[in-house]
Short mmCIF file of C-alpha atoms and ligand atoms in Angstrom, two decimals:
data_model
loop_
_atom_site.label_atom_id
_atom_site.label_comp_id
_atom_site.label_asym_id
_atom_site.label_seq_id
_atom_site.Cartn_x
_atom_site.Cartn_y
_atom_site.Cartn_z
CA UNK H 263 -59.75 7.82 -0.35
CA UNK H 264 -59.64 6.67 3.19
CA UNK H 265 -63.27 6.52 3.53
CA UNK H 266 -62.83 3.55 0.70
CA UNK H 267 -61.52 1.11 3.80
CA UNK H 268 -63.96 0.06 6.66
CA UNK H 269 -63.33 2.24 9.14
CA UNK H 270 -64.88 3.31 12.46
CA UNK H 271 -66.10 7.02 11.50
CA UNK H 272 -64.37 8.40 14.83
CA UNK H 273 -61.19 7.15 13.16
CA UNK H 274 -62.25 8.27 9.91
CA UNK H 275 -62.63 11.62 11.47
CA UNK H 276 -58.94 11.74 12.78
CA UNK H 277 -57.52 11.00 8.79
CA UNK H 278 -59.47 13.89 7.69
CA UNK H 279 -58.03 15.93 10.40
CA UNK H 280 -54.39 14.63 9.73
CA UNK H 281 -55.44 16.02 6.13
CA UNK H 282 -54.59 12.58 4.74
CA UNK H 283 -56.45 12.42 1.77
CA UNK H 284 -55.24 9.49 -0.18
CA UNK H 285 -53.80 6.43 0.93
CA UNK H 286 -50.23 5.55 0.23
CA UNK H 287 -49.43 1.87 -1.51
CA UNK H 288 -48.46 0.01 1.46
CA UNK H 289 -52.32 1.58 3.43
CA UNK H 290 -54.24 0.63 0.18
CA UNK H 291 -52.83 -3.16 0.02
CA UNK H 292 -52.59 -3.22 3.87
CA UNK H 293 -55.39 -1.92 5.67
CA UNK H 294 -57.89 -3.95 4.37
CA UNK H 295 -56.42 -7.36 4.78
CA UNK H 296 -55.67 -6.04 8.41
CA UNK H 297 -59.06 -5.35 8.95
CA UNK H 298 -60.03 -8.89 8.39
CA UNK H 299 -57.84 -9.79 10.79
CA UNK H 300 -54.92 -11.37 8.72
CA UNK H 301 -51.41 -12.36 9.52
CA UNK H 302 -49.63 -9.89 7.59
CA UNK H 303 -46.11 -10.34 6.45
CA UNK H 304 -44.48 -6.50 5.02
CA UNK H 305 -42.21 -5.28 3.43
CA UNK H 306 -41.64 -1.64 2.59
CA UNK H 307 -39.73 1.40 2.99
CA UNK H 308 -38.81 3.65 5.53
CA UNK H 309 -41.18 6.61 4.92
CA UNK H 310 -43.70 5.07 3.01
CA UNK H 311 -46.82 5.26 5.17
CA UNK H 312 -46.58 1.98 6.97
CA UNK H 313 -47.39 3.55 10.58
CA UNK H 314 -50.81 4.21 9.49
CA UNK H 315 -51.60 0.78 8.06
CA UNK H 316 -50.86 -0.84 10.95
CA UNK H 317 -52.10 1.74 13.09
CA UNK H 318 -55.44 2.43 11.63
CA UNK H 319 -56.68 -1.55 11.86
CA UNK H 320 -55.34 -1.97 15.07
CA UNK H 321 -57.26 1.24 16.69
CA UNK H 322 -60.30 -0.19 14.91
CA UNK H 323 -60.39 -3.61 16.48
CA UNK H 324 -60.25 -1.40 19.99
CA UNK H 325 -62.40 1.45 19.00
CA UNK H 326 -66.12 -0.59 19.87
CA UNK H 327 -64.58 -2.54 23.04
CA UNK H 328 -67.38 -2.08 25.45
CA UNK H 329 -65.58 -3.42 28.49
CA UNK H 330 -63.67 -1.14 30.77
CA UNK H 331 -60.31 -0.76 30.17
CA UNK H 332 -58.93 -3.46 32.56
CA UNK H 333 -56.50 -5.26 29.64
CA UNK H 334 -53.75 -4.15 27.39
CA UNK H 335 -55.08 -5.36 23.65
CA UNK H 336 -52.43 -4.36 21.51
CA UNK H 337 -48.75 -4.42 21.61
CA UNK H 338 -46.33 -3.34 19.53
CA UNK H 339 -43.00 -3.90 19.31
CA UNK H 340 -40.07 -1.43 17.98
CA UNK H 341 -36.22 -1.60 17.12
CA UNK H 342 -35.39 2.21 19.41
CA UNK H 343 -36.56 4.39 21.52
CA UNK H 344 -37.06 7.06 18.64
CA UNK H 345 -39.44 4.91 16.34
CA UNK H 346 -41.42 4.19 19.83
CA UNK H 347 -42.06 7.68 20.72
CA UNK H 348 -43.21 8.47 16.80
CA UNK H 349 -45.45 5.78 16.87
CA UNK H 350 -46.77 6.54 19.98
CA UNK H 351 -47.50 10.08 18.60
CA UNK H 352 -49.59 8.50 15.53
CA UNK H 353 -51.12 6.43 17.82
CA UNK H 354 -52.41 9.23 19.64
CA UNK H 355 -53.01 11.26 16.49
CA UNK H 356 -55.55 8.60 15.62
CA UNK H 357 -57.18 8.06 18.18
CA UNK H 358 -57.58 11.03 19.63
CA UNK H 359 -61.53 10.99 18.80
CA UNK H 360 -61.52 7.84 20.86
CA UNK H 361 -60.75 6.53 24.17
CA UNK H 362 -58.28 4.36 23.22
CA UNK H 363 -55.45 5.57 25.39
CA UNK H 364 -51.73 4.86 24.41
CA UNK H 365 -48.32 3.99 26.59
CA UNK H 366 -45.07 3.79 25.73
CA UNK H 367 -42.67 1.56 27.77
CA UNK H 368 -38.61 2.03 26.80
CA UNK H 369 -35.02 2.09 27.86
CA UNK H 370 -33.65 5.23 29.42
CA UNK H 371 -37.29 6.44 30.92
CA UNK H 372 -37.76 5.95 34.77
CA UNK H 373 -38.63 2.11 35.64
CA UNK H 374 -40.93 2.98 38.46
CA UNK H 375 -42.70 5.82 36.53
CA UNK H 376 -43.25 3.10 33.91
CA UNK H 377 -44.50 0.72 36.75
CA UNK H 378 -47.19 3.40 37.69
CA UNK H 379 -48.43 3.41 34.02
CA UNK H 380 -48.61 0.16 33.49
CA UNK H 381 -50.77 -0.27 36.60
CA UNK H 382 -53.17 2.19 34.98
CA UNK H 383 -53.40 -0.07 31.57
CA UNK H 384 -52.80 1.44 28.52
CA UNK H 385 -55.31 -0.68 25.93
CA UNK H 386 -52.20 -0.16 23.50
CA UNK H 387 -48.54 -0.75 24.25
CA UNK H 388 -45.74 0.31 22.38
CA UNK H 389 -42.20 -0.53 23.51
CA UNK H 390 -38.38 -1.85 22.64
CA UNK H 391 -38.41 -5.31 23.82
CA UNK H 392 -35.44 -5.21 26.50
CA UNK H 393 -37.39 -3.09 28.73
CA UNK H 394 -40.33 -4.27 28.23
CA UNK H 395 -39.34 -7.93 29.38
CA UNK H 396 -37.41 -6.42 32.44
CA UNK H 397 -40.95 -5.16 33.09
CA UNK H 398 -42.24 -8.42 32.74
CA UNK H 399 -39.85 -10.01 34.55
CA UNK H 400 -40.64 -7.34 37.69
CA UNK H 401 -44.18 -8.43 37.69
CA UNK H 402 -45.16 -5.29 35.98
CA UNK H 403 -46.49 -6.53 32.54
CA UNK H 404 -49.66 -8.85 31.97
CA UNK H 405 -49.73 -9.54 28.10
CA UNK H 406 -52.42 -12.53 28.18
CA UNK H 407 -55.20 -10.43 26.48
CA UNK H 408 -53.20 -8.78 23.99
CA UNK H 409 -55.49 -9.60 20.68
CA UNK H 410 -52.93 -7.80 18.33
CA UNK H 411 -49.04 -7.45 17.93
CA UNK H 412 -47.32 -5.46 15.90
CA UNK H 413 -43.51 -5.95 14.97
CA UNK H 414 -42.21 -3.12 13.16
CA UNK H 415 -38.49 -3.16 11.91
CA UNK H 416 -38.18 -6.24 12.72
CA UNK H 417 -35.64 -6.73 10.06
CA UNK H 418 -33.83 -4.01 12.45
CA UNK H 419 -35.02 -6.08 15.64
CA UNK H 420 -33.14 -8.97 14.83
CA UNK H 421 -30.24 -7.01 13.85
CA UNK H 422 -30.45 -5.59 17.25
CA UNK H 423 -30.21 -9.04 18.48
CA UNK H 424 -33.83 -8.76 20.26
CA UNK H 425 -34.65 -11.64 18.76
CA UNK H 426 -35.07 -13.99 21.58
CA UNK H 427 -36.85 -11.44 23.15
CA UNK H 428 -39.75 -10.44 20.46
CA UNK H 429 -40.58 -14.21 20.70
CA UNK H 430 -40.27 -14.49 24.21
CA UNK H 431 -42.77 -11.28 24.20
CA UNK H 432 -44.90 -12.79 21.52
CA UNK H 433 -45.21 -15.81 23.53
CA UNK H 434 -46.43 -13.71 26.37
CA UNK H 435 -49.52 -13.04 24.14
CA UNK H 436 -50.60 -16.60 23.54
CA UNK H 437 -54.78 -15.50 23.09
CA UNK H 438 -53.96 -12.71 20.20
CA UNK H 439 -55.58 -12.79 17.33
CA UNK H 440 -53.54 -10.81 14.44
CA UNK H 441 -49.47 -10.35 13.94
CA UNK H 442 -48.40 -7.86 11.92
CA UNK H 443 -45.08 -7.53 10.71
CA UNK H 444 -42.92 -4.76 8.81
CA UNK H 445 -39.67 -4.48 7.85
CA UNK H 446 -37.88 -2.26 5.44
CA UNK H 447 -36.00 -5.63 3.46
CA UNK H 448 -36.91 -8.52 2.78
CA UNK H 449 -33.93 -9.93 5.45
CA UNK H 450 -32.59 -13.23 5.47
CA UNK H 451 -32.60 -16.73 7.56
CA UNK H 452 -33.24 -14.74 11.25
CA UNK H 453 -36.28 -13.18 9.80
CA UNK H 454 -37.87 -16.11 7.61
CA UNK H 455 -37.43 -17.95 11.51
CA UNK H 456 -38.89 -15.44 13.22
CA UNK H 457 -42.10 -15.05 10.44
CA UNK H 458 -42.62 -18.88 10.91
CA UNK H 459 -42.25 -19.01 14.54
CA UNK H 460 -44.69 -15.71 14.93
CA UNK H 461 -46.90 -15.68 12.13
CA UNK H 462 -49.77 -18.18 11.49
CA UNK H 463 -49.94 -18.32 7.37
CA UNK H 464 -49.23 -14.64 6.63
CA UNK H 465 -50.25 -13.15 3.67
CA UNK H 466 -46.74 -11.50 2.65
CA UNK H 467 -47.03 -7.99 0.41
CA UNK H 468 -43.96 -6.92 -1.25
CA UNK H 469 -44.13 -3.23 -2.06
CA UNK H 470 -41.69 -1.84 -3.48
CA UNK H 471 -38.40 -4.52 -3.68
CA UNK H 472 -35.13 -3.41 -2.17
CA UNK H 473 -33.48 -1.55 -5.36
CA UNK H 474 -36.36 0.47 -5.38
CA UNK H 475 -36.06 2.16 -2.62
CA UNK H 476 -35.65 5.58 -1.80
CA UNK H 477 -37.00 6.75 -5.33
CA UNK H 478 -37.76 10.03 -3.92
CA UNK H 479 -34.04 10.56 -3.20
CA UNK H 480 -30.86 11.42 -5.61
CA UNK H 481 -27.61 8.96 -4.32
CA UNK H 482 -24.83 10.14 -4.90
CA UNK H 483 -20.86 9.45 -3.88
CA UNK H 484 -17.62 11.29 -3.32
CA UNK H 485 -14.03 10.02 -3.46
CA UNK H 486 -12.24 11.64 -0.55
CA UNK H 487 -8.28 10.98 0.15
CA UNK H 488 -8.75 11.25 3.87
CA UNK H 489 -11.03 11.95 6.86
CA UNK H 490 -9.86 15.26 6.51
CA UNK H 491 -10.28 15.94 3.25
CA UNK H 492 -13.90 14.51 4.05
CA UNK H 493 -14.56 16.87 6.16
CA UNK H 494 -13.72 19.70 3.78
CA UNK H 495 -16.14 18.35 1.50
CA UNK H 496 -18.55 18.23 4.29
CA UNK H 497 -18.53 21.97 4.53
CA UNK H 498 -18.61 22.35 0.90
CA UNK H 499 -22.34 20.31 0.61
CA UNK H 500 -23.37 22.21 3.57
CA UNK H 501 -22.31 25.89 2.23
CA UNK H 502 -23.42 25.35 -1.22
CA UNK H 503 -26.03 22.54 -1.30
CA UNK H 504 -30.23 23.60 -0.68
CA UNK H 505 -31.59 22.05 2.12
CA UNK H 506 -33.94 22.53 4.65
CA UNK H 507 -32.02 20.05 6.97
CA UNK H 508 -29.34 17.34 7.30
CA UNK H 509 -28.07 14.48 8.33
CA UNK H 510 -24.62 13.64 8.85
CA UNK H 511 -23.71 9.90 9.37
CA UNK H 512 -20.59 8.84 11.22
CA UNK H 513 -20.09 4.97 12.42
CA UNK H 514 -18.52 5.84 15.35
CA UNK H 515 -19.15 8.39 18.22
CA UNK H 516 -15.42 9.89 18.43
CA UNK H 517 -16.28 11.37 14.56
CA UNK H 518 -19.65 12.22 15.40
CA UNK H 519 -18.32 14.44 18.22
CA UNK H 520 -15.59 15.65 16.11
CA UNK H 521 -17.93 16.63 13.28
CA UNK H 522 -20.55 18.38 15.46
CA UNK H 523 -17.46 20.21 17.01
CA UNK H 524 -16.30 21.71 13.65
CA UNK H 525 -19.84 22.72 12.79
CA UNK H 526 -20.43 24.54 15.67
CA UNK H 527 -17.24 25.98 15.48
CA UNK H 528 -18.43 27.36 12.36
CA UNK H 529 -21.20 29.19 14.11
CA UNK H 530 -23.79 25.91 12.30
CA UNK H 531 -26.96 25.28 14.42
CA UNK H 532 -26.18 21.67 14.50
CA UNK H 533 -26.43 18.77 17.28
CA UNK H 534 -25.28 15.48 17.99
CA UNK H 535 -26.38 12.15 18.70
CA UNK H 536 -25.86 8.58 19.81
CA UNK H 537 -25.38 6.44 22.29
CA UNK H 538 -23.58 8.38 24.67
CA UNK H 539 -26.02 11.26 24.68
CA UNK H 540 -29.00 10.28 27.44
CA UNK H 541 -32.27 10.30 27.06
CA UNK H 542 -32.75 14.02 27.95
CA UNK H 543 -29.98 15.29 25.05
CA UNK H 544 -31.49 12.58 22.35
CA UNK H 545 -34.84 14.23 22.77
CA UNK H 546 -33.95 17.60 23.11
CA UNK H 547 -31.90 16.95 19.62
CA UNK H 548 -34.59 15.69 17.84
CA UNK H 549 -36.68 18.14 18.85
CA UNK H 550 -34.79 21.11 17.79
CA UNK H 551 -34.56 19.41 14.36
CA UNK H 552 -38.18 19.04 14.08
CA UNK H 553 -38.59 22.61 15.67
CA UNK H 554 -35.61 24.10 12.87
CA UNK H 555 -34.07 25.17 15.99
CA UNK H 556 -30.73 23.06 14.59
CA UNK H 557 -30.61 22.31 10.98
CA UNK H 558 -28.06 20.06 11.12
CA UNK H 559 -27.71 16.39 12.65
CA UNK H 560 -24.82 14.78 13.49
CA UNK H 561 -25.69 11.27 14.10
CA UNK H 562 -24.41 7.51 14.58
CA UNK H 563 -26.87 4.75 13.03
CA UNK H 564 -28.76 5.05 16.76
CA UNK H 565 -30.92 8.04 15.02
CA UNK H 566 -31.19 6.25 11.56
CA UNK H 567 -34.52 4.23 12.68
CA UNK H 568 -37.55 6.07 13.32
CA UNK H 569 -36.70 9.92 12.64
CA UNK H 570 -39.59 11.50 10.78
CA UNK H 571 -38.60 14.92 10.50
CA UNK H 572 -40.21 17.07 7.91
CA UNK H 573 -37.78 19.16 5.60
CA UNK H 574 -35.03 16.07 6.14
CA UNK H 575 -33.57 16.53 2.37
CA UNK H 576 -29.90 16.27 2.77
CA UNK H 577 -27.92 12.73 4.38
CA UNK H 578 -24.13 12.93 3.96
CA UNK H 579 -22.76 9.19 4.61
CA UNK H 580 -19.82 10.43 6.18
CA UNK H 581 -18.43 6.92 6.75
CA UNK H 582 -20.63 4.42 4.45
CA UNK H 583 -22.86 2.41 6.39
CA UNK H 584 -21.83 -1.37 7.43
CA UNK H 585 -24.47 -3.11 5.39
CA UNK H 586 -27.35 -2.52 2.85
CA UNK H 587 -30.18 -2.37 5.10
CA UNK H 588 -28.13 -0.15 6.90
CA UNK H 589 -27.87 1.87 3.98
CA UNK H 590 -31.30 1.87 3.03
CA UNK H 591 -32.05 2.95 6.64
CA UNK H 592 -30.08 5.99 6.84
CA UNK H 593 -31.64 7.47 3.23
CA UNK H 594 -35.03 5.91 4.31
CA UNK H 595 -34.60 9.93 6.58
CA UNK H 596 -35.10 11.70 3.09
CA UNK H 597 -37.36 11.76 0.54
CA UNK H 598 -39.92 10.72 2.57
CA UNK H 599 -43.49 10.43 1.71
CA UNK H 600 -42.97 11.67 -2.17
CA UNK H 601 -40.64 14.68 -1.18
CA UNK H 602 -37.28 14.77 -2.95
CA UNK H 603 -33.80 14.37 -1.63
CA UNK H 604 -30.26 13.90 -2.04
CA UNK H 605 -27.91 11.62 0.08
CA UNK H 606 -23.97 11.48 -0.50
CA UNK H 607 -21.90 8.82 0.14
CA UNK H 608 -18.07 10.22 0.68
CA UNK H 609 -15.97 7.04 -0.06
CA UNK H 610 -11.99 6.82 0.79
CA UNK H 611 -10.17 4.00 -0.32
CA UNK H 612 -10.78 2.14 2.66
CA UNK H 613 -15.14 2.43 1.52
CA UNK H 614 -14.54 1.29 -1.88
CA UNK H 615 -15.39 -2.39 -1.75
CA UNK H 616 -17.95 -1.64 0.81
CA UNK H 617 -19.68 0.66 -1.78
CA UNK H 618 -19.80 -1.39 -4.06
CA UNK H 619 -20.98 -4.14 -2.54
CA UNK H 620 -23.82 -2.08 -1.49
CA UNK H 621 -24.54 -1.04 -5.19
CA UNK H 622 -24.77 -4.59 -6.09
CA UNK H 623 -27.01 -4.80 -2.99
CA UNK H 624 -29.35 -2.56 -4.24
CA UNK H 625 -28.94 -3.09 -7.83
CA UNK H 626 -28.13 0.76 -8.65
CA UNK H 627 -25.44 2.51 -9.54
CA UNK H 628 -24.79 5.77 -7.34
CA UNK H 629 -23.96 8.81 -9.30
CA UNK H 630 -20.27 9.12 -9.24
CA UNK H 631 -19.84 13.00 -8.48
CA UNK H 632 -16.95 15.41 -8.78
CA UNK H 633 -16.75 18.89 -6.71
CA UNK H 634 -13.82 20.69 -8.23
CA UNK H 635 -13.32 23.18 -5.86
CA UNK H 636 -12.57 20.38 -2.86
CA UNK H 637 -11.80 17.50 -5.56
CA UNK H 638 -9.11 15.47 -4.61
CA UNK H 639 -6.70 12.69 -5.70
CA UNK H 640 -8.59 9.48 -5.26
CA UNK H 641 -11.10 8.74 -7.80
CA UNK H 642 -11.77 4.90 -7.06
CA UNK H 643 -9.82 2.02 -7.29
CA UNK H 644 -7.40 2.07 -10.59
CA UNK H 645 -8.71 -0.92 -12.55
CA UNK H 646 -12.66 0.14 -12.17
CA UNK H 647 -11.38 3.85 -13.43
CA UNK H 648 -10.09 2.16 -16.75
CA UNK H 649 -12.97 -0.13 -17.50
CA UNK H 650 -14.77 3.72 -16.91
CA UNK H 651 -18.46 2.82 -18.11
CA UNK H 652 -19.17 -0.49 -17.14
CA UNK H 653 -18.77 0.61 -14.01
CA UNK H 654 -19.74 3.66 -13.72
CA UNK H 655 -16.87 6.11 -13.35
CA UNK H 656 -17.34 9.02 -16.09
CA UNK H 657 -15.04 10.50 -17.93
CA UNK H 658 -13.63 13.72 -16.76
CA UNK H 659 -15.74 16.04 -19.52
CA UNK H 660 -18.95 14.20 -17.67
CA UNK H 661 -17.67 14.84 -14.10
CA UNK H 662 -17.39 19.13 -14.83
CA UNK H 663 -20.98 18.97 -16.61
CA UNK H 664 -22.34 16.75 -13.79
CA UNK H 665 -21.02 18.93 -11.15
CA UNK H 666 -22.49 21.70 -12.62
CA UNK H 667 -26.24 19.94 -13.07
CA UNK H 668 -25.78 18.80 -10.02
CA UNK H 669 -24.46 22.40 -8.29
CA UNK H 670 -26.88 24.41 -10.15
CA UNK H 671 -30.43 22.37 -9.97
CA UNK H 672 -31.60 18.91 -7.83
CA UNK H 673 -33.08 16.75 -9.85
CA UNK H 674 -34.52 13.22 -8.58
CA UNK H 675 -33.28 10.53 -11.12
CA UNK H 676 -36.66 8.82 -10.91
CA UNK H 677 -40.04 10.14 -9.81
CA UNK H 678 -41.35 8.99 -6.78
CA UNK H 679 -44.44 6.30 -7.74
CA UNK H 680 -46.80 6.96 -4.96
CA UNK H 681 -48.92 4.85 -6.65
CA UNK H 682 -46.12 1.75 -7.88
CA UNK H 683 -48.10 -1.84 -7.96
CA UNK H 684 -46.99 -4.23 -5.47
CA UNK H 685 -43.68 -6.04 -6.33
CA UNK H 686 -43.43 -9.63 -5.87
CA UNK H 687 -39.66 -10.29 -6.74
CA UNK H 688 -36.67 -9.70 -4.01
CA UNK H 689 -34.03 -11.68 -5.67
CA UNK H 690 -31.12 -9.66 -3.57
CA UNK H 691 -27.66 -10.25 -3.93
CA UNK H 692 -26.00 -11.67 -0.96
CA UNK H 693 -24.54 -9.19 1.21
CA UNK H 694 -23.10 -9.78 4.82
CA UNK H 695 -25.14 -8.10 7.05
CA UNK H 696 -23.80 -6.62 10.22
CA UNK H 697 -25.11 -9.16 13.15
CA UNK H 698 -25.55 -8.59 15.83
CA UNK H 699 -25.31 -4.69 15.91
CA UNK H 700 -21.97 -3.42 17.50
CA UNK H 701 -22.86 -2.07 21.07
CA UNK H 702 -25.30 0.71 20.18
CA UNK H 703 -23.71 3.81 19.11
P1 AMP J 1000 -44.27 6.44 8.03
O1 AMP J 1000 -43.68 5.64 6.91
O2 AMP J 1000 -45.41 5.75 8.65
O3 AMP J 1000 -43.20 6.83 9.02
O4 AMP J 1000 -44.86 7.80 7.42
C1 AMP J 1000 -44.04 8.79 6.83
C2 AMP J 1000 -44.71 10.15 6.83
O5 AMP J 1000 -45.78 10.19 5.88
C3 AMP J 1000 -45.34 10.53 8.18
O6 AMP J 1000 -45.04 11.89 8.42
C4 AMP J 1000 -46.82 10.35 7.98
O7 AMP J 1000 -47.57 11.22 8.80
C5 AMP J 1000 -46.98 10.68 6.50
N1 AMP J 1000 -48.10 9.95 5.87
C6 AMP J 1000 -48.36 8.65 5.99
N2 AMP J 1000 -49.45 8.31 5.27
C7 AMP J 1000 -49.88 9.42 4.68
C8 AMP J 1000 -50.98 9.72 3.80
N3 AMP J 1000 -51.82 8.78 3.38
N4 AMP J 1000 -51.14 10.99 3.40
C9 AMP J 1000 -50.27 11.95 3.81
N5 AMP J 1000 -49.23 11.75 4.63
C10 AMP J 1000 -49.02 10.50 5.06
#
């Protein structure tokens, strides 16, 4: 129960309205060590609650402040623009019983509008860094009273290359009192730097390692011969699979364009985004998806961070993602909080390795699935196909009946553990990560 952690009742108040009843793993191990006012080091999944644990202690440090609001107090920082707005929405979701009031500082919004409300302090600030050290830079942004920061993604940050400029914003803040940091993995050298440059003696909880992520959500792949012949399969999951909504990943924006295209060819209520689209389109996109206006998403990894829609239950990997985290980023959409949901991975030749690797990554081995009605000619690369079990690759007898299981009724291969204990091992295989982050898509 939330009512277990010490929280100010007006913020009590907004849980029970959210109709959050129980705490998720990563609020019960988090909240309360951020109420002391710890360094927090975290690491869990996309999906998994972590808004409201950093949220929820962060509101309550400001909820009593007597002073007038002359000061922004908290900051936090985010990897995109979409993650920003959410978590300005749950901001103001839990504090609306409060006057705490929220603002949101990112690319592609008006610089002078942003001026104007930063003149007005906000007592919380959520941004991407690059604008919000151009609005530093411009005079615009005084960060000496900030008494909490936030870092969220910042496995993703880093990726992004923002490094330089989270620390350059942290150092901006040299009177706070807490850092709080999330990411989704554990990450590697750039993040351990960053955690001992930012963080004074975190304590560092590990829930849920890396190959456990995404419980909620059935992986599967498909061999394709060709884009093409992707692209029939495409059609195929979205005639015949159940969903509510989906995701279809592309790495580039040419395919994402010539996917959407297709769909709505096909008379589909779909949409596209990435980088290309502007601010306007990117919202409008999201919106319909959260509104079921579209059901289906065609995106580039731009819209992997941050999208909370409800109903998400389908991602097709059109093109596999360039690394693991990446991987984990673009599932992290489905299967969220407990629900269950199914991503597929369609893998040419070209994907193989790449898919594997990723396996390894994660320590599981995606369900190899067959389609017979778009199957093609490819089934993986010859020498794994012979050595069939140890890696994976079933028998043809196992592909019919697991295309039928699979065709016929969803099934998640593990249960979601809402309630898993915190996991202290990582131990990842080494995977190259994609760094810095091809201009964004
Ligand atoms: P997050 O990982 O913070 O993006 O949260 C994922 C989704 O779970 C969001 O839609 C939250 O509103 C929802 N959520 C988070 N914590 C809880 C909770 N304790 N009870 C019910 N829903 C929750």
């Amino acid at each position: 129960m939330f009512s277990q952690f010490a929280l100010h009742e007006r913020l009590l108040k907004a849980v029970a309205e959210l109709k959050f009843v129980e705490p998720t793993p990563v609020q019960a191990a988090a909240i309360p060590l951020a109420l002391q006012g710890r360094d927090l080091r975290v690491t869990a999944q996309t999906g998994s609650g972590k808004t409201a644990a950093f949220v929820l202690p962060m509101l309550n440090r400001l909820v009593d402040l007597k002073q007038k609001r002359v000061e922004i107090r908290a900051l936090v920082l985010l990897p995109t623009r979409e993650l920003a707005q959410q978590t300005l929405k749950e901001v103001e979701r839990f504090s609306q019983f409060t006057f705490i009031k929220a603002g949101l500082i990112t690319g592609g919004e008006d610089f002078k509008e942003q001026a104007a409300m930063l003149r007005k302090v906000p007592d919380v600030l959520i941004g991407t860094p690059g604008r919000l050290l151009e609005q530093l830079n411009a005079g615009n942004l005084h960060l000496e009273h900030v008494q909490v920061i936030v870092l969220d993604e910042a496995d993703r940050m880093l990726d992004m290359g923002f490094a330089e400029d989270v620390e350059r914003l942290c150092n901006e803040c040299p009177n706070r009192e807490q850092t709080m940091l999330f990411s989704a993995t554990t990450g590697g050298a750039g993040l351990r730097d960053m955690i001992g440059k930012v963080l004074k003696t975190p304590e560092h909880l590990m829930l849920n390692s890396v190959s456990q992520l995404a419980e909620g959500t059935r992986q599967q792949i498909i061999t394709a011969d060709h884009n093409q012949h992707k692209e029939q399969i495409v059609q195929w999951l979205l005639q015949n699979e159940t969903y509510d909504k989906a995701i279809i990943f592309t790495n580039t924006r040419v395919m994402a364009d010539r996917i959407y295209g297709h769909l709505v060819a096909k008379d589909y209520k779909a949409f596209v985004l990435h980088g290309d689209k502007d601010q306007k389109d990117r919202k409008l996109a999201i919106e319909r998806l959260k509104q079921g206006g579209a059901k289906i998403l065609v995106a580039t990894d731009v819209a992997a961070r941050g999208l909370d829609v409800d109903g998400l239950d389908l991602v097709i990997n059109f093109d596999m993602p360039r690394s693991g985290d990446e991987y984990v980023h673009r599932i992290g959409r489905t299967g969220r909080a407990g629900n269950e949901g199914l991503a597929v991975s369609l893998i040419c030749h070209g994907d193989w390795n790449l898919m594997s690797s990723i396996e390894r990554y994660l320590k599981q081995t995606f369900e190899r699935r067959v389609i017979k009605e778009v199957k093609g000619t490819y089934s993986g690369p010859k020498k794994v196909k012979a050595s069939g079990k140890a890696a994976g690759v079933k028998k043809k007898k196992t592909d019919k009946k697991g295309d039928k299981k699979v065709v016929a009724k969803r099934k998640p291969t593990a249960k979601p553990k809402p309630n898993a204990p915190l996991a202290s091992s990582d131990g990842l295989a080494p995977l190259k990560r994609r760094k810095p982050a091809p201009a964004a898509e």
